[in-house]
Each structure stands twice: as C-alpha cells, then as structure tokens.
C-alpha cells in the first residue's frame, strides 16, 4: 500500500492510501524520487479538468518525475536502484501523426498523469520500459524532474524558430516561461523581453537572463515600438492570446504554449487579423529528452534557480492551494518522496 496525492475535483486535493495496480509485462516498478507540480496539474486542481479531459474519479497527478528502478532493465543497460527519468508521453506508434514524427499529437496517447492515467505523485509507480530515460553521472532527482518542463520549452522554441539576434517577447514568467527565456538565449535569439504580473516572477526572469522585464504586454509593445517579430505566450490567462497579439508587430509570429484557466481565450479578432499574424499552438513535446539532457550537462540552462520549494507529500495539498492563489515566492515546486 502506497500513499498518493489525489485530486477529487475542482479545489479538492488530499493525501491518502493508494492501491498500486498490477504492472504489465512492458512496465517496470519504480520508487518515485521526486515529482514536479506543473501548470497542467494546477488546471486539474482548479478546474477539475482540461478541455474534454475531466476528472471523473479520484485522480493522482504528476508527469514530471524521476525515480529509482526496483529491478534491472538489462536491455537498456539499467540496474536496480538506478535513478532514471521518465518521458510521460507513450504514443501509439501506429497512427499517421506518429508516423509523421509528431508523437506529442498522437490521439491514442497514454500520458502518465492525465486522466484516466494516474500520475507519479505517489510513492511507487509502474513505468513503461520504452519511456525510461537514462541519466548521465552527476544528475540528481531535481535534474530528472526538470527534464520534462525543459523539454516543453525546447519544443516551443523549436516551433518558434527564432532568428539569429532576433528580438523576442515571452509572456508569463512561470517555470515554462523562465525555461523558454533561457532556451531562446541558448538558441541565439537577441534581446528577450518578458512580462508577468507577479513581482517575484519578474525578479526571477531578471535573474535568469531576460534583458527587460515588465508587468504587462503593454510594456513590451511600448519598448519595442509596436511589438516584437516573435512572441511566445506561456501564461494561464484567458487573455494570454489577446496579450500576445498586443506584443506582436504586424506580420509577426506567435507560439501559444500556455493553457488558459477555464479553457477559454478572450480575443478581439480584428487586431490579430489586421496584423496578419502567423500563429502556432504548442502541445507537450516531441522526442527532445536527449537535447534537454545535453543542455543541462553542458550547463547552458539553469533549472535549479527556478525551483523555489521542495516539500514532502503531506504538504502537497497546501502547495496546490498556494500555487492556485499565486502566493508570493512560489515558482517551481517539487514534491520529494524518496532519497531526494
């Protein structure tokens, strides 16, 4: 019998006993070391679901995680007790989107930590062998957890295709926005302007390398004299799309990475249409774990400075409430379960 954090519906989280299901032949049992609280986890907590993916029964969240193997995995050269990361996105490998190289768009995906598939905010979990990710020497549980959100940032910047020394705006300085800022810098972007309404997040954006940080998209429009050629939106606001338009110049490009509260965008259409904007939506990520590992191993991305809190499982319900209420000082929170 394990313990886990359950989300029972909107604004309902609790820690209780968890009956671990039996594993399948293609799975390996792991002791979870640490798991991150993601913005999508917060949407499940605040809204009881994301779009058509609803919580209809008690659900264990958590898709950013690493853990210790409970057995050898000889075909991968992994041994019992070894720390590994896990790619939560198990695509079917058979559909046209998988065949076209877009496993993140697979409609048949089994995604760990998205209903109906319980996640890793528990002491033990069965993980598909195909999704295990070996880690270099020196990586710890924090590194293992942060590979997934870093992968999301890498995928978003890959969609954006920033040009050399191009000025770019990043809306939202939560964990994904902060990682996007760093990936943009590593990819050769020029001046990076960022904005966020929360003072502690603005301070963090300045710390990790944003060139100028303001409170709103209006600041970016003013600084850039009409908007940037490229904008990446990473907020949870229903006005995120609108604000991205405000921050983008005529003929510019937008990549929408955030998930809006309530699953609704509020957008005056004329402004976006008259600017002739090129707009992309980012969903999760593709096969980017190898690049995420290279970024961390080379010291090009600082994931540690954005982790502001590490808590025990019993404290996790309070953390969900604090994050949902935008409590001061909270950026990235990890829930530590074993030997972290």
PDB file of N, CA and C in Angstrom, residues 32-116:
ATOM      1  N   UNK A  32       9.326   6.404  -6.676  1.00  0.00           N
ATOM      2  CA  UNK A  32       9.382   7.792  -7.133  1.00  0.00           C
ATOM      3  C   UNK A  32      10.294   8.581  -6.216  1.00  0.00           C
ATOM      4  N   UNK A  33      11.259   9.279  -6.813  1.00  0.00           N
ATOM      5  CA  UNK A  33      12.174  10.109  -6.032  1.00  0.00           C
ATOM      6  C   UNK A  33      11.590  11.494  -5.817  1.00  0.00           C
ATOM      7  N   UNK A  34      11.151  12.118  -6.901  1.00  0.00           N
ATOM      8  CA  UNK A  34      10.639  13.480  -6.823  1.00  0.00           C
ATOM      9  C   UNK A  34       9.736  13.718  -8.024  1.00  0.00           C
ATOM     10  N   UNK A  35       8.771  14.615  -7.851  1.00  0.00           N
ATOM     11  CA  UNK A  35       7.826  14.930  -8.922  1.00  0.00           C
ATOM     12  C   UNK A  35       7.520  16.423  -8.883  1.00  0.00           C
ATOM     13  N   UNK A  36       7.449  17.041 -10.045  1.00  0.00           N
ATOM     14  CA  UNK A  36       7.166  18.461 -10.120  1.00  0.00           C
ATOM     15  C   UNK A  36       5.677  18.749 -10.197  1.00  0.00           C
ATOM     16  N   UNK A  37       5.290  19.905  -9.685  1.00  0.00           N
ATOM     17  CA  UNK A  37       3.911  20.377  -9.834  1.00  0.00           C
ATOM     18  C   UNK A  37       3.889  21.270 -11.073  1.00  0.00           C
ATOM     19  N   UNK A  38       3.163  20.828 -12.082  1.00  0.00           N
ATOM     20  CA  UNK A  38       3.107  21.523 -13.377  1.00  0.00           C
ATOM     21  C   UNK A  38       1.856  22.392 -13.458  1.00  0.00           C
ATOM     22  N   UNK A  39       1.876  23.342 -14.374  1.00  0.00           N
ATOM     23  CA  UNK A  39       0.695  24.167 -14.592  1.00  0.00           C
ATOM     24  C   UNK A  39      -0.516  23.356 -14.977  1.00  0.00           C
ATOM     25  N   UNK A  40      -0.317  22.272 -15.742  1.00  0.00           N
ATOM     26  CA  UNK A  40      -1.468  21.437 -16.105  1.00  0.00           C
ATOM     27  C   UNK A  40      -2.039  20.732 -14.881  1.00  0.00           C
ATOM     28  N   UNK A  41      -1.168  20.331 -13.942  1.00  0.00           N
ATOM     29  CA  UNK A  41      -1.668  19.760 -12.685  1.00  0.00           C
ATOM     30  C   UNK A  41      -2.558  20.772 -11.959  1.00  0.00           C
ATOM     31  N   UNK A  42      -2.153  22.038 -11.997  1.00  0.00           N
ATOM     32  CA  UNK A  42      -2.947  23.082 -11.356  1.00  0.00           C
ATOM     33  C   UNK A  42      -4.300  23.266 -12.036  1.00  0.00           C
ATOM     34  N   UNK A  43      -4.332  23.125 -13.361  1.00  0.00           N
ATOM     35  CA  UNK A  43      -5.612  23.222 -14.055  1.00  0.00           C
ATOM     36  C   UNK A  43      -6.548  22.103 -13.628  1.00  0.00           C
ATOM     37  N   UNK A  44      -6.008  20.891 -13.464  1.00  0.00           N
ATOM     38  CA  UNK A  44      -6.852  19.806 -12.963  1.00  0.00           C
ATOM     39  C   UNK A  44      -7.388  20.144 -11.581  1.00  0.00           C
ATOM     40  N   UNK A  45      -6.540  20.778 -10.760  1.00  0.00           N
ATOM     41  CA  UNK A  45      -6.953  21.149  -9.414  1.00  0.00           C
ATOM     42  C   UNK A  45      -7.970  22.295  -9.424  1.00  0.00           C
ATOM     43  N   UNK A  46      -7.722  23.325 -10.228  1.00  0.00           N
ATOM     44  CA  UNK A  46      -8.590  24.499 -10.216  1.00  0.00           C
ATOM     45  C   UNK A  46      -9.897  24.271 -10.976  1.00  0.00           C
ATOM     46  N   UNK A  47      -9.811  23.559 -12.098  1.00  0.00           N
ATOM     47  CA  UNK A  47     -10.973  23.443 -12.993  1.00  0.00           C
ATOM     48  C   UNK A  47     -11.588  22.054 -13.021  1.00  0.00           C
ATOM     49  N   UNK A  48     -10.917  21.070 -12.418  1.00  0.00           N
ATOM     50  CA  UNK A  48     -11.439  19.702 -12.463  1.00  0.00           C
ATOM     51  C   UNK A  48     -11.222  19.032 -13.804  1.00  0.00           C
ATOM     52  N   UNK A  49     -10.388  19.608 -14.654  1.00  0.00           N
ATOM     53  CA  UNK A  49     -10.111  19.021 -15.953  1.00  0.00           C
ATOM     54  C   UNK A  49      -9.496  20.045 -16.879  1.00  0.00           C
ATOM     55  N   UNK A  50      -9.098  19.573 -18.063  1.00  0.00           N
ATOM     56  CA  UNK A  50      -8.598  20.450 -19.125  1.00  0.00           C
ATOM     57  C   UNK A  50      -9.337  20.077 -20.395  1.00  0.00           C
ATOM     58  N   UNK A  51     -10.166  20.978 -20.889  1.00  0.00           N
ATOM     59  CA  UNK A  51     -10.959  20.674 -22.069  1.00  0.00           C
ATOM     60  C   UNK A  51     -11.865  19.477 -21.812  1.00  0.00           C
ATOM     61  N   UNK A  52     -11.771  18.490 -22.700  1.00  0.00           N
ATOM     62  CA  UNK A  52     -12.615  17.299 -22.572  1.00  0.00           C
ATOM     63  C   UNK A  52     -12.019  16.258 -21.635  1.00  0.00           C
ATOM     64  N   UNK A  53     -10.785  16.496 -21.157  1.00  0.00           N
ATOM     65  CA  UNK A  53     -10.142  15.560 -20.231  1.00  0.00           C
ATOM     66  C   UNK A  53     -10.532  15.943 -18.812  1.00  0.00           C
ATOM     67  N   UNK A  54     -11.508  15.213 -18.268  1.00  0.00           N
ATOM     68  CA  UNK A  54     -12.102  15.570 -16.988  1.00  0.00           C
ATOM     69  C   UNK A  54     -11.770  14.544 -15.914  1.00  0.00           C
ATOM     70  N   UNK A  55     -11.742  14.998 -14.670  1.00  0.00           N
ATOM     71  CA  UNK A  55     -11.558  14.100 -13.537  1.00  0.00           C
ATOM     72  C   UNK A  55     -12.935  13.577 -13.125  1.00  0.00           C
ATOM     73  N   UNK A  56     -13.176  12.316 -13.401  1.00  0.00           N
ATOM     74  CA  UNK A  56     -14.469  11.707 -13.072  1.00  0.00           C
ATOM     75  C   UNK A  56     -14.401  10.813 -11.847  1.00  0.00           C
ATOM     76  N   UNK A  57     -13.191  10.564 -11.358  1.00  0.00           N
ATOM     77  CA  UNK A  57     -12.985   9.787 -10.142  1.00  0.00           C
ATOM     78  C   UNK A  57     -11.653  10.224  -9.544  1.00  0.00           C
ATOM     79  N   UNK A  58     -11.388   9.909  -8.276  1.00  0.00           N
ATOM     80  CA  UNK A  58     -10.144  10.360  -7.665  1.00  0.00           C
ATOM     81  C   UNK A  58      -8.934  10.051  -8.546  1.00  0.00           C
ATOM     82  N   UNK A  59      -8.088  11.058  -8.740  1.00  0.00           N
ATOM     83  CA  UNK A  59      -7.031  11.007  -9.748  1.00  0.00           C
ATOM     84  C   UNK A  59      -5.702  11.443  -9.137  1.00  0.00           C
ATOM     85  N   UNK A  60      -4.625  10.722  -9.463  1.00  0.00           N
ATOM     86  CA  UNK A  60      -3.286  11.051  -8.998  1.00  0.00           C
ATOM     87  C   UNK A  60      -2.557  11.809 -10.114  1.00  0.00           C
ATOM     88  N   UNK A  61      -2.183  13.080  -9.901  1.00  0.00           N
ATOM     89  CA  UNK A  61      -1.483  13.834 -10.936  1.00  0.00           C
ATOM     90  C   UNK A  61       0.016  13.554 -10.904  1.00  0.00           C
ATOM     91  N   UNK A  62       0.751  14.244 -11.776  1.00  0.00           N
ATOM     92  CA  UNK A  62       2.203  14.189 -11.754  1.00  0.00           C
ATOM     93  C   UNK A  62       2.795  13.498 -12.967  1.00  0.00           C
ATOM     94  N   UNK A  63       3.408  14.296 -13.871  1.00  0.00           N
ATOM     95  CA  UNK A  63       4.047  13.719 -15.059  1.00  0.00           C
ATOM     96  C   UNK A  63       5.502  14.137 -15.187  1.00  0.00           C
ATOM     97  N   UNK A  64       5.970  15.049 -14.349  1.00  0.00           N
ATOM     98  CA  UNK A  64       7.377  15.439 -14.333  1.00  0.00           C
ATOM     99  C   UNK A  64       8.034  14.696 -13.170  1.00  0.00           C
ATOM    100  N   UNK A  65       8.789  13.626 -13.453  1.00  0.00           N
ATOM    101  CA  UNK A  65       9.288  12.847 -12.318  1.00  0.00           C
ATOM    102  C   UNK A  65      10.514  12.018 -12.685  1.00  0.00           C
ATOM    103  N   UNK A  66      11.198  11.618 -11.644  1.00  0.00           N
ATOM    104  CA  UNK A  66      12.285  10.659 -11.743  1.00  0.00           C
ATOM    105  C   UNK A  66      12.170   9.694 -10.587  1.00  0.00           C
ATOM    106  N   UNK A  67      12.795   8.547 -10.726  1.00  0.00           N
ATOM    107  CA  UNK A  67      12.685   7.557  -9.669  1.00  0.00           C
ATOM    108  C   UNK A  67      13.766   6.503  -9.760  1.00  0.00           C
ATOM    109  N   UNK A  68      13.771   5.617  -8.766  1.00  0.00           N
ATOM    110  CA  UNK A  68      14.769   4.564  -8.650  1.00  0.00           C
ATOM    111  C   UNK A  68      14.158   3.232  -9.073  1.00  0.00           C
ATOM    112  N   UNK A  69      14.829   2.540  -9.982  1.00  0.00           N
ATOM    113  CA  UNK A  69      14.325   1.276 -10.501  1.00  0.00           C
ATOM    114  C   UNK A  69      14.311   0.210  -9.410  1.00  0.00           C
ATOM    115  N   UNK A  70      13.240  -0.567  -9.395  1.00  0.00           N
ATOM    116  CA  UNK A  70      13.129  -1.665  -8.431  1.00  0.00           C
ATOM    117  C   UNK A  70      13.638  -2.984  -9.010  1.00  0.00           C
ATOM    118  N   UNK A  71      14.133  -2.949 -10.233  1.00  0.00           N
ATOM    119  CA  UNK A  71      14.670  -4.150 -10.867  1.00  0.00           C
ATOM    120  C   UNK A  71      15.633  -3.743 -11.977  1.00  0.00           C
ATOM    121  N   UNK A  72      16.455  -4.692 -12.420  1.00  0.00           N
ATOM    122  CA  UNK A  72      17.331  -4.451 -13.563  1.00  0.00           C
ATOM    123  C   UNK A  72      16.499  -4.353 -14.836  1.00  0.00           C
ATOM    124  N   UNK A  73      16.954  -3.524 -15.751  1.00  0.00           N
ATOM    125  CA  UNK A  73      16.367  -3.465 -17.098  1.00  0.00           C
ATOM    126  C   UNK A  73      17.518  -3.714 -18.062  1.00  0.00           C
ATOM    127  N   UNK A  74      17.821  -4.986 -18.274  1.00  0.00           N
ATOM    128  CA  UNK A  74      19.046  -5.380 -18.957  1.00  0.00           C
ATOM    129  C   UNK A  74      19.120  -4.854 -20.384  1.00  0.00           C
ATOM    130  N   UNK A  75      17.981  -4.850 -21.094  1.00  0.00           N
ATOM    131  CA  UNK A  75      18.014  -4.431 -22.497  1.00  0.00           C
ATOM    132  C   UNK A  75      18.387  -2.965 -22.658  1.00  0.00           C
ATOM    133  N   UNK A  76      18.231  -2.174 -21.577  1.00  0.00           N
ATOM    134  CA  UNK A  76      18.592  -0.757 -21.615  1.00  0.00           C
ATOM    135  C   UNK A  76      19.874  -0.468 -20.842  1.00  0.00           C
ATOM    136  N   UNK A  77      20.485  -1.532 -20.299  1.00  0.00           N
ATOM    137  CA  UNK A  77      21.706  -1.346 -19.532  1.00  0.00           C
ATOM    138  C   UNK A  77      21.489  -0.649 -18.207  1.00  0.00           C
ATOM    139  N   UNK A  78      20.288  -0.779 -17.646  1.00  0.00           N
ATOM    140  CA  UNK A  78      19.942  -0.114 -16.391  1.00  0.00           C
ATOM    141  C   UNK A  78      19.886  -1.144 -15.267  1.00  0.00           C
ATOM    142  N   UNK A  79      20.271  -0.722 -14.066  1.00  0.00           N
ATOM    143  CA  UNK A  79      20.326  -1.644 -12.942  1.00  0.00           C
ATOM    144  C   UNK A  79      19.406  -1.205 -11.812  1.00  0.00           C
ATOM    145  N   UNK A  80      19.051  -2.173 -10.999  1.00  0.00           N
ATOM    146  CA  UNK A  80      18.202  -1.904  -9.846  1.00  0.00           C
ATOM    147  C   UNK A  80      18.821  -0.825  -8.963  1.00  0.00           C
ATOM    148  N   UNK A  81      17.977   0.133  -8.524  1.00  0.00           N
ATOM    149  CA  UNK A  81      18.439   1.226  -7.683  1.00  0.00           C
ATOM    150  C   UNK A  81      18.930   2.429  -8.457  1.00  0.00           C
ATOM    151  N   UNK A  82      19.007   2.320  -9.781  1.00  0.00           N
ATOM    152  CA  UNK A  82      19.499   3.429 -10.598  1.00  0.00           C
ATOM    153  C   UNK A  82      18.429   4.500 -10.754  1.00  0.00           C
ATOM    154  N   UNK A  83      18.843   5.764 -10.665  1.00  0.00           N
ATOM    155  CA  UNK A  83      17.935   6.881 -10.878  1.00  0.00           C
ATOM    156  C   UNK A  83      17.729   7.098 -12.370  1.00  0.00           C
ATOM    157  N   UNK A  84      16.481   7.187 -12.802  1.00  0.00           N
ATOM    158  CA  UNK A  84      16.146   7.449 -14.204  1.00  0.00           C
ATOM    159  C   UNK A  84      15.051   8.500 -14.265  1.00  0.00           C
ATOM    160  N   UNK A  85      14.939   9.139 -15.415  1.00  0.00           N
ATOM    161  CA  UNK A  85      13.785   9.985 -15.708  1.00  0.00           C
ATOM    162  C   UNK A  85      12.795   9.176 -16.534  1.00  0.00           C
ATOM    163  N   UNK A  86      11.603   9.708 -16.695  1.00  0.00           N
ATOM    164  CA  UNK A  86      10.567   9.022 -17.477  1.00  0.00           C
ATOM    165  C   UNK A  86       9.877  10.028 -18.391  1.00  0.00           C
ATOM    166  N   UNK A  87       9.828   9.720 -19.676  1.00  0.00           N
ATOM    167  CA  UNK A  87       9.028  10.505 -20.618  1.00  0.00           C
ATOM    168  C   UNK A  87       7.585  10.056 -20.449  1.00  0.00           C
ATOM    169  N   UNK A  88       6.678  10.934 -20.003  1.00  0.00           N
ATOM    170  CA  UNK A  88       5.304  10.500 -19.695  1.00  0.00           C
ATOM    171  C   UNK A  88       4.442  10.215 -20.917  1.00  0.00           C
ATOM    172  N   UNK A  89       4.920  10.605 -22.118  1.00  0.00           N
ATOM    173  CA  UNK A  89       4.098  10.540 -23.329  1.00  0.00           C
ATOM    174  C   UNK A  89       4.334   9.224 -24.074  1.00  0.00           C
ATOM    175  N   UNK A  90       3.478   8.234 -23.830  1.00  0.00           N
ATOM    176  CA  UNK A  90       3.580   6.961 -24.544  1.00  0.00           C
ATOM    177  C   UNK A  90       2.628   6.988 -25.729  1.00  0.00           C
ATOM    178  N   UNK A  91       3.168   7.361 -26.894  1.00  0.00           N
ATOM    179  CA  UNK A  91       2.366   7.417 -28.111  1.00  0.00           C
ATOM    180  C   UNK A  91       2.167   6.014 -28.669  1.00  0.00           C
ATOM    181  N   UNK A  92       1.156   5.868 -29.530  1.00  0.00           N
ATOM    182  CA  UNK A  92       0.807   4.532 -30.021  1.00  0.00           C
ATOM    183  C   UNK A  92       1.818   4.009 -31.032  1.00  0.00           C
ATOM    184  N   UNK A  93       2.498   4.915 -31.771  1.00  0.00           N
ATOM    185  CA  UNK A  93       3.469   4.498 -32.771  1.00  0.00           C
ATOM    186  C   UNK A  93       2.870   3.976 -34.055  1.00  0.00           C
ATOM    187  N   UNK A  94       1.536   4.005 -34.177  1.00  0.00           N
ATOM    188  CA  UNK A  94       0.868   3.430 -35.347  1.00  0.00           C
ATOM    189  C   UNK A  94       0.084   4.446 -36.165  1.00  0.00           C
ATOM    190  N   UNK A  95      -0.356   5.535 -35.549  1.00  0.00           N
ATOM    191  CA  UNK A  95      -1.227   6.482 -36.242  1.00  0.00           C
ATOM    192  C   UNK A  95      -0.428   7.362 -37.203  1.00  0.00           C
ATOM    193  N   UNK A  96      -1.124   8.122 -38.031  1.00  0.00           N
ATOM    194  CA  UNK A  96      -0.443   8.947 -39.029  1.00  0.00           C
ATOM    195  C   UNK A  96       0.419  10.028 -38.383  1.00  0.00           C
ATOM    196  N   UNK A  97       0.005  10.544 -37.223  1.00  0.00           N
ATOM    197  CA  UNK A  97       0.782  11.583 -36.562  1.00  0.00           C
ATOM    198  C   UNK A  97       2.089  11.029 -36.007  1.00  0.00           C
ATOM    199  N   UNK A  98       2.032   9.818 -35.454  1.00  0.00           N
ATOM    200  CA  UNK A  98       3.260   9.163 -35.003  1.00  0.00           C
ATOM    201  C   UNK A  98       4.180   8.897 -36.194  1.00  0.00           C
ATOM    202  N   UNK A  99       3.618   8.423 -37.291  1.00  0.00           N
ATOM    203  CA  UNK A  99       4.431   8.126 -38.472  1.00  0.00           C
ATOM    204  C   UNK A  99       5.033   9.389 -39.074  1.00  0.00           C
ATOM    205  N   UNK A 100       4.383  10.532 -38.865  1.00  0.00           N
ATOM    206  CA  UNK A 100       4.904  11.797 -39.381  1.00  0.00           C
ATOM    207  C   UNK A 100       5.881  12.464 -38.410  1.00  0.00           C
ATOM    208  N   UNK A 101       6.169  11.794 -37.284  1.00  0.00           N
ATOM    209  CA  UNK A 101       7.145  12.320 -36.333  1.00  0.00           C
ATOM    210  C   UNK A 101       6.580  13.274 -35.314  1.00  0.00           C
ATOM    211  N   UNK A 102       5.277  13.148 -35.016  1.00  0.00           N
ATOM    212  CA  UNK A 102       4.644  14.027 -34.034  1.00  0.00           C
ATOM    213  C   UNK A 102       3.978  13.199 -32.931  1.00  0.00           C
ATOM    214  N   UNK A 103       4.769  12.489 -32.118  1.00  0.00           N
ATOM    215  CA  UNK A 103       4.162  11.665 -31.068  1.00  0.00           C
ATOM    216  C   UNK A 103       3.404  12.490 -30.034  1.00  0.00           C
ATOM    217  N   UNK A 104       3.744  13.773 -29.904  1.00  0.00           N
ATOM    218  CA  UNK A 104       3.043  14.637 -28.954  1.00  0.00           C
ATOM    219  C   UNK A 104       1.609  14.918 -29.390  1.00  0.00           C
ATOM    220  N   UNK A 105       1.286  14.653 -30.655  1.00  0.00           N
ATOM    221  CA  UNK A 105      -0.074  14.883 -31.171  1.00  0.00           C
ATOM    222  C   UNK A 105      -0.864  13.586 -31.309  1.00  0.00           C
ATOM    223  N   UNK A 106      -0.289  12.484 -30.877  1.00  0.00           N
ATOM    224  CA  UNK A 106      -0.956  11.183 -31.010  1.00  0.00           C
ATOM    225  C   UNK A 106      -2.290  11.178 -30.269  1.00  0.00           C
ATOM    226  N   UNK A 107      -3.402  10.899 -30.969  1.00  0.00           N
ATOM    227  CA  UNK A 107      -4.713  10.884 -30.288  1.00  0.00           C
ATOM    228  C   UNK A 107      -4.928   9.645 -29.428  1.00  0.00           C
ATOM    229  N   UNK A 108      -4.031   8.659 -29.540  1.00  0.00           N
ATOM    230  CA  UNK A 108      -4.161   7.412 -28.775  1.00  0.00           C
ATOM    231  C   UNK A 108      -3.159   7.343 -27.630  1.00  0.00           C
ATOM    232  N   UNK A 109      -2.578   8.477 -27.289  1.00  0.00           N
ATOM    233  CA  UNK A 109      -1.512   8.508 -26.298  1.00  0.00           C
ATOM    234  C   UNK A 109      -1.989   8.045 -24.915  1.00  0.00           C
ATOM    235  N   UNK A 110      -1.097   7.360 -24.207  1.00  0.00           N
ATOM    236  CA  UNK A 110      -1.282   7.067 -22.786  1.00  0.00           C
ATOM    237  C   UNK A 110      -0.306   7.971 -22.044  1.00  0.00           C
ATOM    238  N   UNK A 111      -0.818   9.054 -21.493  1.00  0.00           N
ATOM    239  CA  UNK A 111       0.036  10.070 -20.879  1.00  0.00           C
ATOM    240  C   UNK A 111      -0.030   9.936 -19.373  1.00  0.00           C
ATOM    241  N   UNK A 112       1.100   9.612 -18.770  1.00  0.00           N
ATOM    242  CA  UNK A 112       1.152   9.461 -17.311  1.00  0.00           C
ATOM    243  C   UNK A 112       0.788  10.792 -16.659  1.00  0.00           C
ATOM    244  N   UNK A 113      -0.208  10.778 -15.793  1.00  0.00           N
ATOM    245  CA  UNK A 113      -0.610  11.991 -15.081  1.00  0.00           C
ATOM    246  C   UNK A 113      -1.675  12.801 -15.783  1.00  0.00           C
ATOM    247  N   UNK A 114      -2.350  12.209 -16.793  1.00  0.00           N
ATOM    248  CA  UNK A 114      -3.511  12.843 -17.422  1.00  0.00           C
ATOM    249  C   UNK A 114      -4.654  11.843 -17.378  1.00  0.00           C
ATOM    250  N   UNK A 115      -5.815  12.219 -16.823  1.00  0.00           N
ATOM    251  CA  UNK A 115      -6.905  11.254 -16.708  1.00  0.00           C
ATOM    252  C   UNK A 115      -7.170  10.553 -18.038  1.00  0.00           C
ATOM    253  N   UNK A 116      -7.397   9.239 -18.016  1.00  0.00           N
ATOM    254  CA  UNK A 116      -7.605   8.381 -16.844  1.00  0.00           C
ATOM    255  C   UNK A 116      -6.342   7.705 -16.323  1.00  0.00           C
TER     256      UNK A 116
END
